[in-house]
Short mmCIF file of C-alpha atoms in Angstrom, two decimals:
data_model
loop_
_atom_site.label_atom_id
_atom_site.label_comp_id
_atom_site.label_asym_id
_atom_site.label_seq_id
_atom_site.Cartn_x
_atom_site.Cartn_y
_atom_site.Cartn_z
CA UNK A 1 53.23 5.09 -24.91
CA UNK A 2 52.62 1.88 -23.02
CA UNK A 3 50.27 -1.09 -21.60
CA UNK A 4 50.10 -2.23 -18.42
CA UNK A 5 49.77 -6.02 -18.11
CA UNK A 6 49.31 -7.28 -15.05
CA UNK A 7 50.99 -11.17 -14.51
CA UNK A 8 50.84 -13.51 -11.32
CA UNK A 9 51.23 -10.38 -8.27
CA UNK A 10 52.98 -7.68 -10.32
CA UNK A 11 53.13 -5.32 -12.95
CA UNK A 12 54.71 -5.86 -16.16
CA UNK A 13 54.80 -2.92 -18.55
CA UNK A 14 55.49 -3.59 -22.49
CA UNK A 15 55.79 -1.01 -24.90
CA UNK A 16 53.11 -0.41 -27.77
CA UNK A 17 53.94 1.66 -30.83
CA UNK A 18 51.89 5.00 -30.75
CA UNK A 19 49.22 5.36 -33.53
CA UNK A 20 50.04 6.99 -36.53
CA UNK A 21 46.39 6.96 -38.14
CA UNK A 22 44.65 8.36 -35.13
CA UNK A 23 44.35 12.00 -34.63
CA UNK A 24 43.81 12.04 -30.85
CA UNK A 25 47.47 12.46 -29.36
CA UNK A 26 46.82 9.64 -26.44
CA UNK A 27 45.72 6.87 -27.90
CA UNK A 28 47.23 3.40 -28.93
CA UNK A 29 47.16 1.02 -31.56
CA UNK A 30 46.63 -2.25 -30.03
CA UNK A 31 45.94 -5.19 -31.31
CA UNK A 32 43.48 -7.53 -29.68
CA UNK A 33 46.85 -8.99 -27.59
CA UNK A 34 47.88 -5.86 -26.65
CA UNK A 35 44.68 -5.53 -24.73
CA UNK A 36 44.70 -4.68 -20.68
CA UNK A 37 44.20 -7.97 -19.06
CA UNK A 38 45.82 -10.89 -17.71
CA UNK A 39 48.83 -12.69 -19.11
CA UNK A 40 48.49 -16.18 -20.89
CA UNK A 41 50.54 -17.41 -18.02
CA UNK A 42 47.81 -16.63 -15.04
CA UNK A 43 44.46 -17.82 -17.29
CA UNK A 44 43.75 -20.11 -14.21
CA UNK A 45 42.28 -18.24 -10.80
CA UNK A 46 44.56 -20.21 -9.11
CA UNK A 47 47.05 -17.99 -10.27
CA UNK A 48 45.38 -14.98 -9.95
CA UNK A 49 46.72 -13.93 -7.07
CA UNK A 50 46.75 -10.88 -4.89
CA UNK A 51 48.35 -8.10 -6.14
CA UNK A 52 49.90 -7.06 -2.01
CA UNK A 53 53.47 -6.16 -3.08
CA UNK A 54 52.04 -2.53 -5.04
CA UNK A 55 53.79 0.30 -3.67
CA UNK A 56 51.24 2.52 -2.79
CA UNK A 57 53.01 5.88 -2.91
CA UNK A 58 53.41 5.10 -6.43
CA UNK A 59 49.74 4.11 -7.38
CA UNK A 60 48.23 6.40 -4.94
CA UNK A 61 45.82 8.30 -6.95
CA UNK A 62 46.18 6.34 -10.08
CA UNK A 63 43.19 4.45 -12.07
CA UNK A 64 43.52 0.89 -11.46
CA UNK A 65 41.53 -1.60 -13.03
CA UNK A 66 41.36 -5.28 -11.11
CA UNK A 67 44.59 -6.81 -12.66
CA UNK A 68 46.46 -3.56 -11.76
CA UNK A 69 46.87 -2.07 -15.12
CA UNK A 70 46.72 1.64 -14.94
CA UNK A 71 44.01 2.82 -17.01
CA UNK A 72 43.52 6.47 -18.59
CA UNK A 73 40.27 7.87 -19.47
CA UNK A 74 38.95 7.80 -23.41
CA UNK A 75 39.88 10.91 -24.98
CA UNK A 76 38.78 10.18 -28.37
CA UNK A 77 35.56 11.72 -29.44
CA UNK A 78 32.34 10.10 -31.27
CA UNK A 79 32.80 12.08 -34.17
CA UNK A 80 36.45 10.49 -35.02
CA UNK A 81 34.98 7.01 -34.30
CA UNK A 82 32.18 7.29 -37.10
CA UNK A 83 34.23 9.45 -39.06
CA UNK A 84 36.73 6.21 -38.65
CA UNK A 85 34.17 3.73 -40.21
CA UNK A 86 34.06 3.11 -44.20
CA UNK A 87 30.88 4.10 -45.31
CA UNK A 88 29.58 1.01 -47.19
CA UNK A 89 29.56 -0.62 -43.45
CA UNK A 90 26.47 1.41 -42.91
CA UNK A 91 24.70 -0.55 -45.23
CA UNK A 92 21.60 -2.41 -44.56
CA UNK A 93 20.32 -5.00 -46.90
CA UNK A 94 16.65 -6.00 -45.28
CA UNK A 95 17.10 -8.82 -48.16
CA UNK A 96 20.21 -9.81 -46.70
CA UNK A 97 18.66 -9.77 -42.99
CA UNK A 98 15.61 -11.87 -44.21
CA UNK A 99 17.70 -14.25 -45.83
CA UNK A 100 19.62 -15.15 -42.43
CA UNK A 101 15.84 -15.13 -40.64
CA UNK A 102 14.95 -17.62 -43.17
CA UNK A 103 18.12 -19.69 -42.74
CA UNK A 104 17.83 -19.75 -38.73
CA UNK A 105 13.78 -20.50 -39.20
CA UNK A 106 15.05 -23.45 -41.34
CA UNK A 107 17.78 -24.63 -38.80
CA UNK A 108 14.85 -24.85 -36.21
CA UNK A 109 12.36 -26.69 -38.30
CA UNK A 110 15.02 -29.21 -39.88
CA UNK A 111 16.11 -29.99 -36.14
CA UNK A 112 12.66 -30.77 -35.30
CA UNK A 113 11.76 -32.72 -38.16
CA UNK A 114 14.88 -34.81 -37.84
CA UNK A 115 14.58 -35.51 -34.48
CA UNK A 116 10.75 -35.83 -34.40
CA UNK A 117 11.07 -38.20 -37.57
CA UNK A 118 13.70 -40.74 -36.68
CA UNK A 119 14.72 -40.49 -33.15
CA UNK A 120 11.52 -42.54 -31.84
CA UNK A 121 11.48 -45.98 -30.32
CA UNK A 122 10.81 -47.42 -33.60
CA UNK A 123 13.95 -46.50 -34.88
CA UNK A 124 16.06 -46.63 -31.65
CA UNK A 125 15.45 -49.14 -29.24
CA UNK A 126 17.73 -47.62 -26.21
CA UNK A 127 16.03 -45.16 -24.42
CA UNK A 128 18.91 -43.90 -22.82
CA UNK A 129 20.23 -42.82 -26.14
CA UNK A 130 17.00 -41.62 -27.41
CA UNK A 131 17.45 -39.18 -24.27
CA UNK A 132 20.71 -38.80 -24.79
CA UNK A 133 19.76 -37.54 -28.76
CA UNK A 134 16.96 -35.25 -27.61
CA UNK A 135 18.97 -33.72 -25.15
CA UNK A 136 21.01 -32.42 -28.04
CA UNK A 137 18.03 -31.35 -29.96
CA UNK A 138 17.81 -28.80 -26.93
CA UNK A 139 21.42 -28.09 -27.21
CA UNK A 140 21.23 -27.24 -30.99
CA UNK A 141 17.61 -25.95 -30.86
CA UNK A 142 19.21 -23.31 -28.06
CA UNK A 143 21.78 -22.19 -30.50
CA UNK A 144 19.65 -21.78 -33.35
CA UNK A 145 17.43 -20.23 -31.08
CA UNK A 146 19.60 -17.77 -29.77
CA UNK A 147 20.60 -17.06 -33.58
CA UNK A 148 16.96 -15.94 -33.82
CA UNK A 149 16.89 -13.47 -30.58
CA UNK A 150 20.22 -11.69 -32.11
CA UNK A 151 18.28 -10.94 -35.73
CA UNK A 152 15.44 -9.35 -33.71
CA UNK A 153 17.86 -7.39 -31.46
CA UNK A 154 19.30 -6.19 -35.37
CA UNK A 155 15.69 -5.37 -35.82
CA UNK A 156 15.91 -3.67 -32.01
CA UNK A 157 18.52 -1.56 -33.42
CA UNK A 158 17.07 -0.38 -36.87
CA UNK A 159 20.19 -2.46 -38.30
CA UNK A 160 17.87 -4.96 -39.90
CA UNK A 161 17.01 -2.98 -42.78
CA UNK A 162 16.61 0.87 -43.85
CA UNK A 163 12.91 0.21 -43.38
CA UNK A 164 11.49 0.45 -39.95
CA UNK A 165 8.40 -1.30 -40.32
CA UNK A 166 9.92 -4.29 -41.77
CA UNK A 167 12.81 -4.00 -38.53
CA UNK A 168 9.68 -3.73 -36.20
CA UNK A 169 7.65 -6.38 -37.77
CA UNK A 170 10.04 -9.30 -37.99
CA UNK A 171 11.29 -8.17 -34.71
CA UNK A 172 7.92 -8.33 -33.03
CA UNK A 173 7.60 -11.77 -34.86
CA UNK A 174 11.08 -13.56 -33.79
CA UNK A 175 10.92 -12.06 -30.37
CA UNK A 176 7.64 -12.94 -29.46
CA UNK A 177 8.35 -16.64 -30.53
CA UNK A 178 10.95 -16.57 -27.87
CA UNK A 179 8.53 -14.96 -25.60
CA UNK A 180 10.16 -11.74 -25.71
CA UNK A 181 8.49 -8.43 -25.28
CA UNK A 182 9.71 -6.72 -28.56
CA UNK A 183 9.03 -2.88 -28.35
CA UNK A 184 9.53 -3.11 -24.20
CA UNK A 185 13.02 -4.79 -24.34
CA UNK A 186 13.64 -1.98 -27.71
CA UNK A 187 12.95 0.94 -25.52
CA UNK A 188 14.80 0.03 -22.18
CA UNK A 189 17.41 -1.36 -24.61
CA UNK A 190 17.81 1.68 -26.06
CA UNK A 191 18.52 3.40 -22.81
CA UNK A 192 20.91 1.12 -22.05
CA UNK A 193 22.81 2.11 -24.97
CA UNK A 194 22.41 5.62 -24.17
CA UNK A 195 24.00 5.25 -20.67
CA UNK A 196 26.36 2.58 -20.59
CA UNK A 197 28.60 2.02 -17.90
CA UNK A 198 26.33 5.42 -15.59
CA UNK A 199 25.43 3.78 -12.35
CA UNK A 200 22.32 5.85 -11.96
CA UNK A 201 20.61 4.99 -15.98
CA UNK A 202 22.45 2.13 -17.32
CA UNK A 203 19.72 -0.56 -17.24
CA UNK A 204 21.36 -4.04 -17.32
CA UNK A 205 24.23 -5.80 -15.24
CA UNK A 206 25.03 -2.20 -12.95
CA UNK A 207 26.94 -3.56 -10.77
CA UNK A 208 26.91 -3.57 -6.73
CA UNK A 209 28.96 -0.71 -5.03
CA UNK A 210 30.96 -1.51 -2.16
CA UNK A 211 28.28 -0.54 0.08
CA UNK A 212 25.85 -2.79 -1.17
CA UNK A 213 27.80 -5.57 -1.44
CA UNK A 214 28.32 -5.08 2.41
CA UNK A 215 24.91 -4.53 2.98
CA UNK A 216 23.57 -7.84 1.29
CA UNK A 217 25.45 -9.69 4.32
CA UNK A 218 24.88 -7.21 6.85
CA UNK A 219 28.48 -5.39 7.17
CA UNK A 220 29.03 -1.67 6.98
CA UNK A 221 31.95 -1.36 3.41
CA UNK A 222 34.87 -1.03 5.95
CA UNK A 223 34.31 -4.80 6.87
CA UNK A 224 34.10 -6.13 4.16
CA UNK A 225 38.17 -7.11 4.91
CA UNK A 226 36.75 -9.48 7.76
CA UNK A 227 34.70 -11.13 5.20
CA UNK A 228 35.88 -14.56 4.57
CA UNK A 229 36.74 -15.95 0.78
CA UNK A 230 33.69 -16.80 -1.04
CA UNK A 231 34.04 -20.71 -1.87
CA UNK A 232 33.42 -21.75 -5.33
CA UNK A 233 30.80 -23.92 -4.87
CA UNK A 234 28.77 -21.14 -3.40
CA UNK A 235 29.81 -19.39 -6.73
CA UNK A 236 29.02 -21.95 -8.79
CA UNK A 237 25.49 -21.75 -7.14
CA UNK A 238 25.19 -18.19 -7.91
CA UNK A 239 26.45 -18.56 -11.70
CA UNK A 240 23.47 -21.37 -12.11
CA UNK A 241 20.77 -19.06 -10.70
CA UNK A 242 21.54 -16.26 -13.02
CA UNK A 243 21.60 -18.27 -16.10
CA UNK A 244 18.62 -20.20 -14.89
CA UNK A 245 16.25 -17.04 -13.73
CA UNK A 246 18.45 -14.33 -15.07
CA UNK A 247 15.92 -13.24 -18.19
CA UNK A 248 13.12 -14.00 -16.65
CA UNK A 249 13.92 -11.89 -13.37
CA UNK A 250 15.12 -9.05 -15.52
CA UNK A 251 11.95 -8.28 -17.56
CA UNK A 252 9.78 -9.46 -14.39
CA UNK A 253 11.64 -7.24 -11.80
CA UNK A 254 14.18 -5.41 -14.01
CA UNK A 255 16.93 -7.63 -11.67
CA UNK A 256 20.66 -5.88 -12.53
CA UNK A 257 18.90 -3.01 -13.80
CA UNK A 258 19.45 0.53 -12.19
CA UNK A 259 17.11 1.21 -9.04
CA UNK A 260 16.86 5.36 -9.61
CA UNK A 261 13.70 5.21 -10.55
CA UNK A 262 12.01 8.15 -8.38
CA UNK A 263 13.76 10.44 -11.19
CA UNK A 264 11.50 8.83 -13.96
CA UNK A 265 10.41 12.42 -15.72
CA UNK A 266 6.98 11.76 -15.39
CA UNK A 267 6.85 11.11 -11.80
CA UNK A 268 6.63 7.42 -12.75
CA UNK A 269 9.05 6.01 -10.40
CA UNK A 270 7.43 7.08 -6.90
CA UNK A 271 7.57 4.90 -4.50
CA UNK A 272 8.43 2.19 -7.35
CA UNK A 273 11.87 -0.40 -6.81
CA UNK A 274 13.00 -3.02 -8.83
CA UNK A 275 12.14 -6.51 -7.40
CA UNK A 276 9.10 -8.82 -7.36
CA UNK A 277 5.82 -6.61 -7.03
CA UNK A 278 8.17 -4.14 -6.74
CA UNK A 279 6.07 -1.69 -9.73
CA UNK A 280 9.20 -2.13 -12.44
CA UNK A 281 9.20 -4.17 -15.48
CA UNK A 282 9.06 -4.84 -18.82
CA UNK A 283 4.96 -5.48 -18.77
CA UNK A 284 3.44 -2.66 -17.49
CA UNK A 285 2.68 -0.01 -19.54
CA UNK A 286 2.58 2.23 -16.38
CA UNK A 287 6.48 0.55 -15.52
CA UNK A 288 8.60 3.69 -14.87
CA UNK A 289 11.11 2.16 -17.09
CA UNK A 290 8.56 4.14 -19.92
CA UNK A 291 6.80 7.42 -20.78
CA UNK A 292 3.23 7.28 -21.76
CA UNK A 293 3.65 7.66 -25.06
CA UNK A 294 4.90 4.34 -25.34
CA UNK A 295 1.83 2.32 -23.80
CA UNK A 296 0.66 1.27 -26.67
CA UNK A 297 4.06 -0.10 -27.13
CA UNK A 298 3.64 -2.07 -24.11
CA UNK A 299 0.94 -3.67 -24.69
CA UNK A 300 1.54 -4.77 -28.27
CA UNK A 301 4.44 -6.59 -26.72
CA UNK A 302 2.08 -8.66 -24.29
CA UNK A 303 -0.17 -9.49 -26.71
CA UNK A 304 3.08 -11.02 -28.47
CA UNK A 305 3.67 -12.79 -25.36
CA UNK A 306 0.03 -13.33 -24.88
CA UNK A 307 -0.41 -15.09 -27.91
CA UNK A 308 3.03 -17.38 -28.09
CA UNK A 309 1.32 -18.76 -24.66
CA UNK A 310 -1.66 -19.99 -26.11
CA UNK A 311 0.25 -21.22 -28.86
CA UNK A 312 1.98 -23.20 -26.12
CA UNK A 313 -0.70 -24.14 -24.41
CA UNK A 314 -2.55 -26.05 -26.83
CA UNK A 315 0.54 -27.73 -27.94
CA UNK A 316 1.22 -28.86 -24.52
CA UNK A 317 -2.92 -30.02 -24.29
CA UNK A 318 -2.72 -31.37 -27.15
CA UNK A 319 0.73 -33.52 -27.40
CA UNK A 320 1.84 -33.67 -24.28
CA UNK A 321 3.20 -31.55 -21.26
CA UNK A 322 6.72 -33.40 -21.30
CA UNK A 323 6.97 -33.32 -25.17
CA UNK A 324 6.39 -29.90 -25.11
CA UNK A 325 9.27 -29.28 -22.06
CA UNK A 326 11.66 -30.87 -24.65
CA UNK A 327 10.50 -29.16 -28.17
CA UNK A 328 10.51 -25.79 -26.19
CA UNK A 329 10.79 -25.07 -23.52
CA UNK A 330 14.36 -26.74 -22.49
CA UNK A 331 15.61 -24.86 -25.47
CA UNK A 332 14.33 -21.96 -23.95
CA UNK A 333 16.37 -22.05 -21.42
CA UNK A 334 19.34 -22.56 -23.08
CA UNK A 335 18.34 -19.40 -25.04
CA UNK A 336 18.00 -17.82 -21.85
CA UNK A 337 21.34 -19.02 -20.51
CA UNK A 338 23.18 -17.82 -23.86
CA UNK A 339 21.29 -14.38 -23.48
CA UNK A 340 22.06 -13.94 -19.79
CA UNK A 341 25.86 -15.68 -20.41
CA UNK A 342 26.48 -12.64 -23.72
CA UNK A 343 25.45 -10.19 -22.12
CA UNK A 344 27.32 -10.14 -18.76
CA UNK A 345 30.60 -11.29 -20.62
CA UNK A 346 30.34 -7.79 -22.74
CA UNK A 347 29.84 -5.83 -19.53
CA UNK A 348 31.48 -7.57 -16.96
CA UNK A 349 35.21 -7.85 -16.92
CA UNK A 350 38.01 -7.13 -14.58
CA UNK A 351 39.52 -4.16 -16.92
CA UNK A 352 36.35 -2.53 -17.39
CA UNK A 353 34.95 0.91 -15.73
CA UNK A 354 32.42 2.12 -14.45
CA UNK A 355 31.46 5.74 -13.70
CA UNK A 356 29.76 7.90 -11.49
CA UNK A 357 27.49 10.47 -13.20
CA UNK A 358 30.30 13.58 -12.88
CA UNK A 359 32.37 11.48 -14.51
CA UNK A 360 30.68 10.08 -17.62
CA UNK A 361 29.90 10.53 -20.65
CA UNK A 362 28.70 8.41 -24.25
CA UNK A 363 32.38 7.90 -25.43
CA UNK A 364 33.69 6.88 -22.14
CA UNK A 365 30.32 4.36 -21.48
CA UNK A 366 30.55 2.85 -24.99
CA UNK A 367 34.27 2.12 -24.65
CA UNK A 368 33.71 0.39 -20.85
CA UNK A 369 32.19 -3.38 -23.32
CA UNK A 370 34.72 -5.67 -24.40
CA UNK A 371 34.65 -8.06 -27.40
CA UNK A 372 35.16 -11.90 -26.74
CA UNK A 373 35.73 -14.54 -29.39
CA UNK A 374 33.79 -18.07 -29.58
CA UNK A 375 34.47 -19.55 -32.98
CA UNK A 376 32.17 -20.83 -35.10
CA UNK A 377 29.11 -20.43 -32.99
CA UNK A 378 29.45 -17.38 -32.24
CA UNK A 379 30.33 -15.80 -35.46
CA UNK A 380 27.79 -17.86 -37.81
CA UNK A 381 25.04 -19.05 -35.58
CA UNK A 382 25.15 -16.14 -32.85
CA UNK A 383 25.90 -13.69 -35.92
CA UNK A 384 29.04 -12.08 -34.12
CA UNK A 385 27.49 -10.25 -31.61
CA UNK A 386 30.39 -12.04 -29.04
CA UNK A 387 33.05 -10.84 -31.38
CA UNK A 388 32.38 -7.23 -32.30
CA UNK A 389 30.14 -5.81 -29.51
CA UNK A 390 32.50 -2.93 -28.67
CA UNK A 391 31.74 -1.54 -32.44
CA UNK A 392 28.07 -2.08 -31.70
CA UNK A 393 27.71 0.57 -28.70
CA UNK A 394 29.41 3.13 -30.46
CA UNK A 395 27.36 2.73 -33.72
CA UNK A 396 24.26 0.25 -33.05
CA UNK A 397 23.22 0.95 -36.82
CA UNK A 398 25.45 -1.08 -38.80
CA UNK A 399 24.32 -4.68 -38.93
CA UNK A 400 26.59 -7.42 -38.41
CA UNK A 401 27.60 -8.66 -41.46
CA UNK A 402 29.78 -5.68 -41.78
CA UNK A 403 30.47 -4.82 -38.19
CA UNK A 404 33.91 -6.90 -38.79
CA UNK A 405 35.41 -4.39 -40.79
CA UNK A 406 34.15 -1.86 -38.91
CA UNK A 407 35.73 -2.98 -35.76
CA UNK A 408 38.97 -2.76 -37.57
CA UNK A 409 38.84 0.77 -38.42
CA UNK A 410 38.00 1.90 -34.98
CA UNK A 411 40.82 0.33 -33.11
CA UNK A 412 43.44 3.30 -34.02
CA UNK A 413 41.28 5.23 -32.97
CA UNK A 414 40.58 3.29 -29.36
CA UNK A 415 44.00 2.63 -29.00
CA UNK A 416 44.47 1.06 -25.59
CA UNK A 417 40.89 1.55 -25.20
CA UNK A 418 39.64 -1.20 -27.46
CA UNK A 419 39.41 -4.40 -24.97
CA UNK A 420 39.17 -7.66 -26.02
CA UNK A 421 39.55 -11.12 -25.12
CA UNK A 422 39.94 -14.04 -27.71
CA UNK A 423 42.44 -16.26 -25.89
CA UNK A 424 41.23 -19.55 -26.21
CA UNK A 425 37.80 -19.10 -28.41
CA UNK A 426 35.02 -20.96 -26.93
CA UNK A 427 36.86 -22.31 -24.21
CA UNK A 428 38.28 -18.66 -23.05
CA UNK A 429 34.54 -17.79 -23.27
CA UNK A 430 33.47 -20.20 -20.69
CA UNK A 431 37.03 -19.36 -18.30
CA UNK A 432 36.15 -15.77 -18.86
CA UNK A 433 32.82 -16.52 -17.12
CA UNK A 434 33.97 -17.76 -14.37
CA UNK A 435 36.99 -15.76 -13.57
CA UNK A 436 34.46 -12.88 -13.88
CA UNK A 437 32.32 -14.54 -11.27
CA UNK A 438 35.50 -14.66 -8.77
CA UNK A 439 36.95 -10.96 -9.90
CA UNK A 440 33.79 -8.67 -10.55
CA UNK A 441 31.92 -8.77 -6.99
CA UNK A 442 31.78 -4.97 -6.59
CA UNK A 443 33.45 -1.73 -7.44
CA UNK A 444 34.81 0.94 -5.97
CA UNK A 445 36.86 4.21 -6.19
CA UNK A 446 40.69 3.83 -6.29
CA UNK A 447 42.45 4.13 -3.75
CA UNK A 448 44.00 7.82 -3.20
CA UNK A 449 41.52 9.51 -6.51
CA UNK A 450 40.11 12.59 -6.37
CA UNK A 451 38.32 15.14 -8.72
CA UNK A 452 37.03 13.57 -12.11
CA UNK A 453 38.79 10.34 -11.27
CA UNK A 454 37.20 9.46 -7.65
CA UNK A 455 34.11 9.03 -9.60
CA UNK A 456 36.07 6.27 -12.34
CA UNK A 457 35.15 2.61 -10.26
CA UNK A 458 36.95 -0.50 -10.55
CA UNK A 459 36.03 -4.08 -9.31
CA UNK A 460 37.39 -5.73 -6.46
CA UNK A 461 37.26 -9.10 -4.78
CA UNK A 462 36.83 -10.50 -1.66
CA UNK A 463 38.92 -13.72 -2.82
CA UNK A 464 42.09 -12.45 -2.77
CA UNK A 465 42.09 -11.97 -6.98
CA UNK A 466 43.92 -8.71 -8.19
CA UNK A 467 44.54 -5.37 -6.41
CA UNK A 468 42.99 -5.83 -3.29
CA UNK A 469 40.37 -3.59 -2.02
CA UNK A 470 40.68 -0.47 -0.05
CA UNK A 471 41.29 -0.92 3.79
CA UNK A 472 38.62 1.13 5.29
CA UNK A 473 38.24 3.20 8.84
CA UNK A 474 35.03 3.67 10.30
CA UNK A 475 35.38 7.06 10.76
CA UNK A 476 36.42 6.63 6.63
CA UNK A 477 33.09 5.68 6.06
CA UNK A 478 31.17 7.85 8.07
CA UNK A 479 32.83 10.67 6.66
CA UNK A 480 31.75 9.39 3.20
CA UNK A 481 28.58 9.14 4.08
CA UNK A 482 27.87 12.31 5.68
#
């Protein structure tokens, strides 16, 4: 057996021993290195470059994934990935989890008695390092913060503990400090899980097809080859506004969520679209993203919300409108930005598919995440849900104190399917985002597919980065269409 790697305009192939612990004939045993992806010699975009020189009579009709790898589809079932999994690493210790929700709780109030206690004028004369200081206090408040949203997505997830009101309770509690809506982000959350990587019910960061990419400037899909590169200042612009308004836009207007929602069972969805005022979010009990039965639900969530505001309010009436931007709510950005940053490194990648309905199913959607790696942060403060999210879509149970060791005993079974990226720890992180940003601006068939594998989609570029998109006729596209 074999992985393709792609490196600087071609394709390299290097052999990988075949598994012997697995019991499904096709797959691999990679290691993390072994992975589908780019080539420690073309980490910069500047050496991304197009891959032109493919013959196309001999990847005609292949799966190609953005750095020209040929990719296979999951054959492995969910039966052999669980069955894969020690059993102690279902586990949950709701001591354990409270312990960790105590020691994040105390990393938040130590940073803001420290801070609050000593950096003041009377101690530090220089107000440009006072600002300086308290700009860190958001930095570090953010982390710790963000440490704090992961516990109550454990709680999300039933992986707090084996008790459900304690999970739903300190869940509910945590999230709502962060002005979360617990039980609404649970339930669409949970859908999510249930139909990653389906273009029609996934519910976060579905990405644009071709045709809407075209559409957003006005083109029919068979121009988008006239389209000039995209400069990187204008995405640099883009990156800001998602971490900035990302969150906020998502459970406001369920932004980068699917938009099928006229086939809401309940006849929810009529006339409903996701956008500002558009009828779908994460506040309305009557949002299509919900069945009745979870109203109540709903609105337990916004009196979480409801409540956290007037909490903020009479802090900010009380002590100030700027001290309060700088205890809170700068932090809360930065949660934000960690949130938004997470989760669109775990589902956005240029090896990772997508699929059209026909073609998907749980296995193949929970194998389309990849796991990233950013040190110490993100294994002790952001409680490893960087390094071992792959694990966590096919089993969202196990919490994440042993989803380590679980990871390891599902990679012979993944084989070449596992993905990951830990080149570089924190710093890979941050080049992964933006050579995302520049790779991942829509996806589309490959080129030549038909049957089960037309409906298997890829990303592609307008920037000249990996295999290039297909050239289009108009009469192509009509004929598509039609």
């Amino acid at each position: 057996m074999s992985a393709i790697t792609a490196r600087k305009g071609f394709v390299q192939q290097t052999d990988v021993l075949d598994s012997t612990s697995s019991s499904t004939t096709n797959s691999i045993a990679a290691s993390p290195e072994d992975t589908p992806r780019q080539s420690s010699s073309s980490t910069s975009l500047s050496s991304l470059e197009s891959i032109n020189d493919l013959d196309l009579k001999t990847v005609n009709g292949k799966l190609l994934d953005t750095y020209g790898n040929e990719f296979h589809l999951p054959d492995f079932t969910i039966k052999q990935i669980r069955d894969a999994i020690p059993v102690h690493c279902f586990t949950r210790s709701g001591a354990k989890g409270l312990a960790y929700v105590a020691r994040d709780l105390a990393s938040l109030a130590a940073t803001f008695y420290l801070f609050h206690t000593y950096v003041t004028p009377e101690n530090i004369s220089s107000t440009p390092a006072r600002a300086a200081l308290w700009s860190l206090y958001t930095v570090l408040q953010g982390l710790f913060g963000t440490g704090l949203w992961v516990l109550a997505h454990e709680c999300g997830h039933q992986s707090f503990s084996p008790s459900k009101t304690l999970n739903d309770t300190v869940g509910w509690f945590c999230h709502s400090a962060l002005l979360v809506p617990y039980f609404s982000w649970k339930i669409s959350h949970g859908k999510h899980h249930k139909a990653t990587g389906h273009l029609e019910r996934d519910m976060v960061f579905v990405p644009r097809t071709r045709d809407q990419y075209a559409t957003k400037f006005g083109r029919y899909a068979h121009e988008l080859t006239e389209l000039m590169e995209e400069t990187p200042i204008v995405t640099a612009g883009m990156m800001i506004g998602q971490q900035l308004g990302g969150w906020p836009l998502y459970i406001l207007a369920n932004v980068t969520g699917h938009n099928h929602h006229e086939r809401q069972s309940e006849g929810r969805g009529k006339g409903k679209q996701n956008g500002i005022g558009g009828g779908v979010n994460h506040l309305d009990p009557s949002s299509p993203l919900y069945e009745a039965k979870d109203g109540k639900l709903i609105l337990l969530s916004d009196l979480g919300l409801g409540i956290t505001l007037a909490a903020l309010f009479m802090i900010g009436s009380n002590f100030g409108w700027a001290n309060l931007a700088v205890w809170y709510l700068i932090p809360y950005l930065w949660v934000n930005h960690w949130l938004v940053a997470i989760t669109f490194l775990q589902h956005t990648d240029p090896t990772l598919p997508h699929y059209e309905p026909e073609s998907w199913n749980f296995a193949r959607g929970a194998a389309a995440t990849i796991d990233r790696e950013f040190g110490f942060i993100g294994r002790h403060l952001f409680h490893g849900i960087i390094e071992t999210h792959v694990l966590h879509h096919f089993v969202s149970t196990i919490p994440f104190y042993n989803a380590d060791e679980a990871t390891e005993a599902i990679k012979p079974i993944m084989g070449q399917h596992y993905r990951s990226n830990v080149e570089g720890g924190p710093i890979g992180f941050l080049k992964s985002f933006w050579r995302s940003a520049r790779m991942c601006q829509w996806i589309e068939p490959c080129e030549g597919t038909e049957g089960e594998k037309k409906g298997v989609l890829f990303f592609r570029n307008r920037n000249g980065l990996g295999v290039p998109p297909q050239k289009l006729s108009p009469s192509a596209e009509l004929k598509s269409d039609s």
